[in-house]
Amino acid sequence: MNVLVLGSGGREHAVSWKISQSSQIDKLFIAPGNAGTNQVGINVDMEVDDFEAIRDFCVEQKIDCVFVGPEGPLVAGIVDFFKADKAVSHIAMIGPNKAGAQLEGSKDFSKKFMKKYNIPTARYFTVTRENLEEGYAFLDTLKPPYVLKADGLASGKGVLILKAIKEAKTELKSMLDGKFGGASAKVVIEEFLKGIELSVFVITDGVSYKILPEAKDYKRIGEGDTGLNTGGMGAVSPVPFAAGGFIDKVENQVIIPTIKGLKSEGIDYRGFIFFGLINVKNDPFVIEYNCRLGDPETEVVIPRLKSDLLELFEGVASQTLSERDVEFDDRVATAVMMVSGGYPEKFEKEKSVTGLNNVFDSYVFHAGTKQDGPAILTDGGRVLCVTSLGKNQFRALEKTYSNVAKISFDKAYYRKDIGFDLDEVE
Ligand code: AMP
Ligand code: GLY
């Protein structure tokens, strides 16, 4: 099989690394990729939203399967674009079509969907400029803090959590007035849920599904979960608070109704679904859906996958996923993200990365790097993700942190507390 992976982060490096070990792989390309993906495949200088260029490349290289990493091209309809073009309509696309990607692309769509299919989620109300007064009235029925979500994609920044009602009303108005451009022309107001968050992933062929291991992501820049939100500073899989029947509840109350709901809506969803969940007193509620794998969750989930990923992708394409086996490593995986100083605000790039050859017994997934002759340079806020497996998270973290210490670049920063808040995971 010839495979093209779209994207350039740690998620795409981890997925490409896994695909490169498949018994089915012939040629593996990554567009645009990074210095890490180039070690497991061939980078192609092509942007993920340039559908025409991607189509031409797929024809030229006789690509059999495209894995779409980020949400942008899925929400913009890359799958529909391929299906509508005879030259590439046979290609197995791993990722949903535009209709399916609305689960992530429109908060209003996803809330309506959850309500219709009785999937547990926070109470909500959708506001536009036409019914602003009703929005204010709904806010008055809620207790603080107040959750406001831009309906559309806003690079992970479209959610505001506000303590005071006055501030919530002011922000609601400014969102509708274009604070996040067109993405906040509609705003979803939600009841605030208190609990502990986790991410659960499934792969589906539209009929059946396989549940992948759950993970916890550490979103804030500062230790003790303080400071600004980031793309993710680390991850652990599995998580202790998902034990004791919790995942069964997720399967029955969230996963099954979601898969059935998509089918009833006539949506042929083939790819990954990311359930952003919150555990409220041992009951799952959906905070958000994403139409792709998470980053850095993928960097702990994929190293635990023992099965051949391309066999699962074939199962998705031929709707025979139910016949495939999926096996996982019981060990705990921990990942720590090394970022550029200043991230998630202003940071510098093109710093030379050293020490990668000294890493022992951990995986290093590149998130934002580029090759410059023999040198590897930083090329983003999140730079490298160091993942290790261990009998429990403390063993895994020992390995991760000892290898993180061997890697350096100017102004490197990482959190030193990933995983230490959790009870022992075994
Ligand atoms: P989202 O982009 O929908 O995942 O929201 C971003 C973050 O806001 C989530 O990861 C949660 O930490 C928080 N959040 C979103 N919705 C709620 C809610 N209803 N209750 C509490 N926290 C929330
Ligand atoms: N780690 C959260 C995300 O990928 O959206």
JSON list of C-alpha atoms in Angstrom, two decimals, residues 165-277:
[
{"chain": "A", "resi": 165, "resn": "ILE", "atom": "CA", "xyz": [-22.36, 37.36, 34.59]},
{"chain": "A", "resi": 166, "resn": "LYS", "atom": "CA", "xyz": [-21.62, 40.91, 33.44]},
{"chain": "A", "resi": 167, "resn": "GLU", "atom": "CA", "xyz": [-18.41, 39.82, 31.78]},
{"chain": "A", "resi": 168, "resn": "ALA", "atom": "CA", "xyz": [-20.18, 36.82, 30.21]},
{"chain": "A", "resi": 169, "resn": "LYS", "atom": "CA", "xyz": [-22.78, 39.11, 28.64]},
{"chain": "A", "resi": 170, "resn": "THR", "atom": "CA", "xyz": [-20.15, 41.52, 27.33]},
{"chain": "A", "resi": 171, "resn": "GLU", "atom": "CA", "xyz": [-18.10, 38.67, 25.86]},
{"chain": "A", "resi": 172, "resn": "LEU", "atom": "CA", "xyz": [-21.17, 37.08, 24.32]},
{"chain": "A", "resi": 173, "resn": "LYS", "atom": "CA", "xyz": [-21.87, 40.32, 22.47]},
{"chain": "A", "resi": 174, "resn": "SER", "atom": "CA", "xyz": [-18.26, 40.72, 21.36]},
{"chain": "A", "resi": 175, "resn": "MET", "atom": "CA", "xyz": [-18.13, 37.13, 20.09]},
{"chain": "A", "resi": 176, "resn": "LEU", "atom": "CA", "xyz": [-21.27, 37.72, 18.01]},
{"chain": "A", "resi": 177, "resn": "ASP", "atom": "CA", "xyz": [-19.69, 40.96, 16.78]},
{"chain": "A", "resi": 178, "resn": "GLY", "atom": "CA", "xyz": [-16.77, 39.00, 15.34]},
{"chain": "A", "resi": 179, "resn": "LYS", "atom": "CA", "xyz": [-14.25, 38.37, 18.13]},
{"chain": "A", "resi": 180, "resn": "PHE", "atom": "CA", "xyz": [-13.40, 35.07, 16.41]},
{"chain": "A", "resi": 181, "resn": "GLY", "atom": "CA", "xyz": [-14.44, 36.21, 12.93]},
{"chain": "A", "resi": 182, "resn": "GLY", "atom": "CA", "xyz": [-17.14, 34.14, 11.25]},
{"chain": "A", "resi": 183, "resn": "ALA", "atom": "CA", "xyz": [-16.51, 31.28, 13.70]},
{"chain": "A", "resi": 184, "resn": "SER", "atom": "CA", "xyz": [-18.41, 33.16, 16.43]},
{"chain": "A", "resi": 185, "resn": "ALA", "atom": "CA", "xyz": [-21.34, 34.41, 14.34]},
{"chain": "A", "resi": 186, "resn": "LYS", "atom": "CA", "xyz": [-23.15, 31.74, 16.36]},
{"chain": "A", "resi": 187, "resn": "VAL", "atom": "CA", "xyz": [-22.27, 31.10, 20.00]},
{"chain": "A", "resi": 188, "resn": "VAL", "atom": "CA", "xyz": [-23.17, 28.14, 22.16]},
{"chain": "A", "resi": 189, "resn": "ILE", "atom": "CA", "xyz": [-23.74, 29.01, 25.82]},
{"chain": "A", "resi": 190, "resn": "GLU", "atom": "CA", "xyz": [-23.24, 26.02, 28.11]},
{"chain": "A", "resi": 191, "resn": "GLU", "atom": "CA", "xyz": [-23.76, 25.08, 31.68]},
{"chain": "A", "resi": 192, "resn": "PHE", "atom": "CA", "xyz": [-20.38, 24.58, 33.41]},
{"chain": "A", "resi": 193, "resn": "LEU", "atom": "CA", "xyz": [-19.62, 20.99, 34.40]},
{"chain": "A", "resi": 194, "resn": "LYS", "atom": "CA", "xyz": [-17.24, 20.20, 37.22]},
{"chain": "A", "resi": 195, "resn": "GLY", "atom": "CA", "xyz": [-15.19, 17.05, 36.99]},
{"chain": "A", "resi": 196, "resn": "ILE", "atom": "CA", "xyz": [-12.05, 15.56, 35.53]},
{"chain": "A", "resi": 197, "resn": "GLU", "atom": "CA", "xyz": [-11.49, 15.50, 31.78]},
{"chain": "A", "resi": 198, "resn": "LEU", "atom": "CA", "xyz": [-10.31, 12.65, 29.62]},
{"chain": "A", "resi": 199, "resn": "SER", "atom": "CA", "xyz": [-10.15, 11.80, 25.93]},
{"chain": "A", "resi": 200, "resn": "VAL", "atom": "CA", "xyz": [-11.54, 8.61, 24.42]},
{"chain": "A", "resi": 201, "resn": "PHE", "atom": "CA", "xyz": [-10.99, 7.66, 20.78]},
{"chain": "A", "resi": 202, "resn": "VAL", "atom": "CA", "xyz": [-12.72, 5.26, 18.47]},
{"chain": "A", "resi": 203, "resn": "ILE", "atom": "CA", "xyz": [-11.99, 4.21, 14.94]},
{"chain": "A", "resi": 204, "resn": "THR", "atom": "CA", "xyz": [-15.13, 3.49, 12.92]},
{"chain": "A", "resi": 205, "resn": "ASP", "atom": "CA", "xyz": [-16.07, 2.27, 9.45]},
{"chain": "A", "resi": 206, "resn": "GLY", "atom": "CA", "xyz": [-19.53, 3.76, 9.81]},
{"chain": "A", "resi": 207, "resn": "VAL", "atom": "CA", "xyz": [-21.07, 0.51, 11.03]},
{"chain": "A", "resi": 208, "resn": "SER", "atom": "CA", "xyz": [-18.85, -0.92, 13.72]},
{"chain": "A", "resi": 209, "resn": "TYR", "atom": "CA", "xyz": [-16.14, 0.62, 15.83]},
{"chain": "A", "resi": 210, "resn": "LYS", "atom": "CA", "xyz": [-13.10, -0.21, 17.98]},
{"chain": "A", "resi": 211, "resn": "ILE", "atom": "CA", "xyz": [-12.37, 1.69, 21.16]},
{"chain": "A", "resi": 212, "resn": "LEU", "atom": "CA", "xyz": [-8.78, 2.82, 21.59]},
{"chain": "A", "resi": 213, "resn": "PRO", "atom": "CA", "xyz": [-7.17, 3.38, 24.99]},
{"chain": "A", "resi": 214, "resn": "GLU", "atom": "CA", "xyz": [-8.27, 6.54, 26.80]},
{"chain": "A", "resi": 215, "resn": "ALA", "atom": "CA", "xyz": [-5.83, 9.31, 27.69]},
{"chain": "A", "resi": 216, "resn": "LYS", "atom": "CA", "xyz": [-5.53, 12.42, 29.81]},
{"chain": "A", "resi": 217, "resn": "ASP", "atom": "CA", "xyz": [-4.11, 15.54, 28.23]},
{"chain": "A", "resi": 218, "resn": "TYR", "atom": "CA", "xyz": [-2.45, 18.39, 30.18]},
{"chain": "A", "resi": 219, "resn": "LYS", "atom": "CA", "xyz": [-3.63, 21.54, 28.45]},
{"chain": "A", "resi": 220, "resn": "ARG", "atom": "CA", "xyz": [-2.22, 24.41, 30.50]},
{"chain": "A", "resi": 221, "resn": "ILE", "atom": "CA", "xyz": [1.27, 25.83, 30.05]},
{"chain": "A", "resi": 222, "resn": "GLY", "atom": "CA", "xyz": [2.09, 26.00, 33.78]},
{"chain": "A", "resi": 223, "resn": "GLU", "atom": "CA", "xyz": [2.66, 23.36, 36.41]},
{"chain": "A", "resi": 224, "resn": "GLY", "atom": "CA", "xyz": [-0.37, 22.58, 38.57]},
{"chain": "A", "resi": 225, "resn": "ASP", "atom": "CA", "xyz": [-2.59, 23.29, 35.53]},
{"chain": "A", "resi": 226, "resn": "THR", "atom": "CA", "xyz": [-2.08, 27.03, 35.62]},
{"chain": "A", "resi": 227, "resn": "GLY", "atom": "CA", "xyz": [-1.62, 29.71, 32.94]},
{"chain": "A", "resi": 228, "resn": "LEU", "atom": "CA", "xyz": [-2.71, 29.80, 29.34]},
{"chain": "A", "resi": 229, "resn": "ASN", "atom": "CA", "xyz": [-4.22, 26.95, 27.35]},
{"chain": "A", "resi": 230, "resn": "THR", "atom": "CA", "xyz": [-1.90, 25.24, 24.87]},
{"chain": "A", "resi": 231, "resn": "GLY", "atom": "CA", "xyz": [-2.28, 22.54, 22.25]},
{"chain": "A", "resi": 232, "resn": "GLY", "atom": "CA", "xyz": [-1.28, 20.07, 25.01]},
{"chain": "A", "resi": 233, "resn": "MET", "atom": "CA", "xyz": [1.81, 19.78, 27.20]},
{"chain": "A", "resi": 234, "resn": "GLY", "atom": "CA", "xyz": [1.76, 16.07, 27.96]},
{"chain": "A", "resi": 235, "resn": "ALA", "atom": "CA", "xyz": [-0.43, 13.00, 28.18]},
{"chain": "A", "resi": 236, "resn": "VAL", "atom": "CA", "xyz": [-0.90, 9.75, 30.07]},
{"chain": "A", "resi": 237, "resn": "SER", "atom": "CA", "xyz": [-2.69, 6.56, 28.97]},
{"chain": "A", "resi": 238, "resn": "PRO", "atom": "CA", "xyz": [-4.49, 4.75, 30.57]},
{"chain": "A", "resi": 239, "resn": "VAL", "atom": "CA", "xyz": [-5.98, 6.93, 33.32]},
{"chain": "A", "resi": 240, "resn": "PRO", "atom": "CA", "xyz": [-7.03, 5.63, 36.75]},
{"chain": "A", "resi": 241, "resn": "PHE", "atom": "CA", "xyz": [-10.36, 7.48, 36.88]},
{"chain": "A", "resi": 242, "resn": "ALA", "atom": "CA", "xyz": [-11.53, 5.65, 33.75]},
{"chain": "A", "resi": 243, "resn": "ALA", "atom": "CA", "xyz": [-11.32, 2.30, 35.53]},
{"chain": "A", "resi": 244, "resn": "GLY", "atom": "CA", "xyz": [-14.16, 0.57, 37.37]},
{"chain": "A", "resi": 245, "resn": "GLY", "atom": "CA", "xyz": [-16.78, 0.40, 34.65]},
{"chain": "A", "resi": 246, "resn": "PHE", "atom": "CA", "xyz": [-16.48, 4.01, 33.52]},
{"chain": "A", "resi": 247, "resn": "ILE", "atom": "CA", "xyz": [-15.48, 3.11, 29.96]},
{"chain": "A", "resi": 248, "resn": "ASP", "atom": "CA", "xyz": [-18.49, 0.76, 29.77]},
{"chain": "A", "resi": 249, "resn": "LYS", "atom": "CA", "xyz": [-20.70, 3.73, 30.59]},
{"chain": "A", "resi": 250, "resn": "VAL", "atom": "CA", "xyz": [-18.91, 5.75, 27.91]},
{"chain": "A", "resi": 251, "resn": "GLU", "atom": "CA", "xyz": [-19.51, 2.97, 25.41]},
{"chain": "A", "resi": 252, "resn": "ASN", "atom": "CA", "xyz": [-23.20, 2.56, 26.20]},
{"chain": "A", "resi": 253, "resn": "GLN", "atom": "CA", "xyz": [-24.18, 6.17, 26.81]},
{"chain": "A", "resi": 254, "resn": "VAL", "atom": "CA", "xyz": [-21.88, 7.97, 24.39]},
{"chain": "A", "resi": 255, "resn": "ILE", "atom": "CA", "xyz": [-20.15, 5.81, 21.77]},
{"chain": "A", "resi": 256, "resn": "ILE", "atom": "CA", "xyz": [-23.01, 3.53, 20.67]},
{"chain": "A", "resi": 257, "resn": "PRO", "atom": "CA", "xyz": [-25.58, 6.35, 20.41]},
{"chain": "A", "resi": 258, "resn": "THR", "atom": "CA", "xyz": [-23.06, 8.47, 18.48]},
{"chain": "A", "resi": 259, "resn": "ILE", "atom": "CA", "xyz": [-22.33, 5.76, 15.91]},
{"chain": "A", "resi": 260, "resn": "LYS", "atom": "CA", "xyz": [-26.05, 4.96, 15.57]},
{"chain": "A", "resi": 261, "resn": "GLY", "atom": "CA", "xyz": [-26.91, 8.65, 15.40]},
{"chain": "A", "resi": 262, "resn": "LEU", "atom": "CA", "xyz": [-24.45, 9.26, 12.57]},
{"chain": "A", "resi": 263, "resn": "LYS", "atom": "CA", "xyz": [-25.98, 6.35, 10.69]},
{"chain": "A", "resi": 264, "resn": "SER", "atom": "CA", "xyz": [-29.52, 7.61, 11.23]},
{"chain": "A", "resi": 265, "resn": "GLU", "atom": "CA", "xyz": [-28.46, 11.02, 9.93]},
{"chain": "A", "resi": 266, "resn": "GLY", "atom": "CA", "xyz": [-27.21, 9.27, 6.76]},
{"chain": "A", "resi": 267, "resn": "ILE", "atom": "CA", "xyz": [-23.62, 10.23, 7.51]},
{"chain": "A", "resi": 268, "resn": "ASP", "atom": "CA", "xyz": [-21.08, 7.66, 6.28]},
{"chain": "A", "resi": 269, "resn": "TYR", "atom": "CA", "xyz": [-18.44, 8.37, 8.93]},
{"chain": "A", "resi": 270, "resn": "ARG", "atom": "CA", "xyz": [-15.11, 6.62, 8.36]},
{"chain": "A", "resi": 271, "resn": "GLY", "atom": "CA", "xyz": [-12.22, 7.56, 10.53]},
{"chain": "A", "resi": 272, "resn": "PHE", "atom": "CA", "xyz": [-11.54, 8.53, 14.11]},
{"chain": "A", "resi": 273, "resn": "ILE", "atom": "CA", "xyz": [-13.91, 10.13, 16.60]},
{"chain": "A", "resi": 274, "resn": "PHE", "atom": "CA", "xyz": [-12.36, 11.88, 19.57]},
{"chain": "A", "resi": 275, "resn": "PHE", "atom": "CA", "xyz": [-14.71, 12.16, 22.54]},
{"chain": "A", "resi": 276, "resn": "GLY", "atom": "CA", "xyz": [-13.64, 14.97, 24.85]},
{"chain": "A", "resi": 277, "resn": "LEU", "atom": "CA", "xyz": [-15.31, 13.81, 28.06]}
]
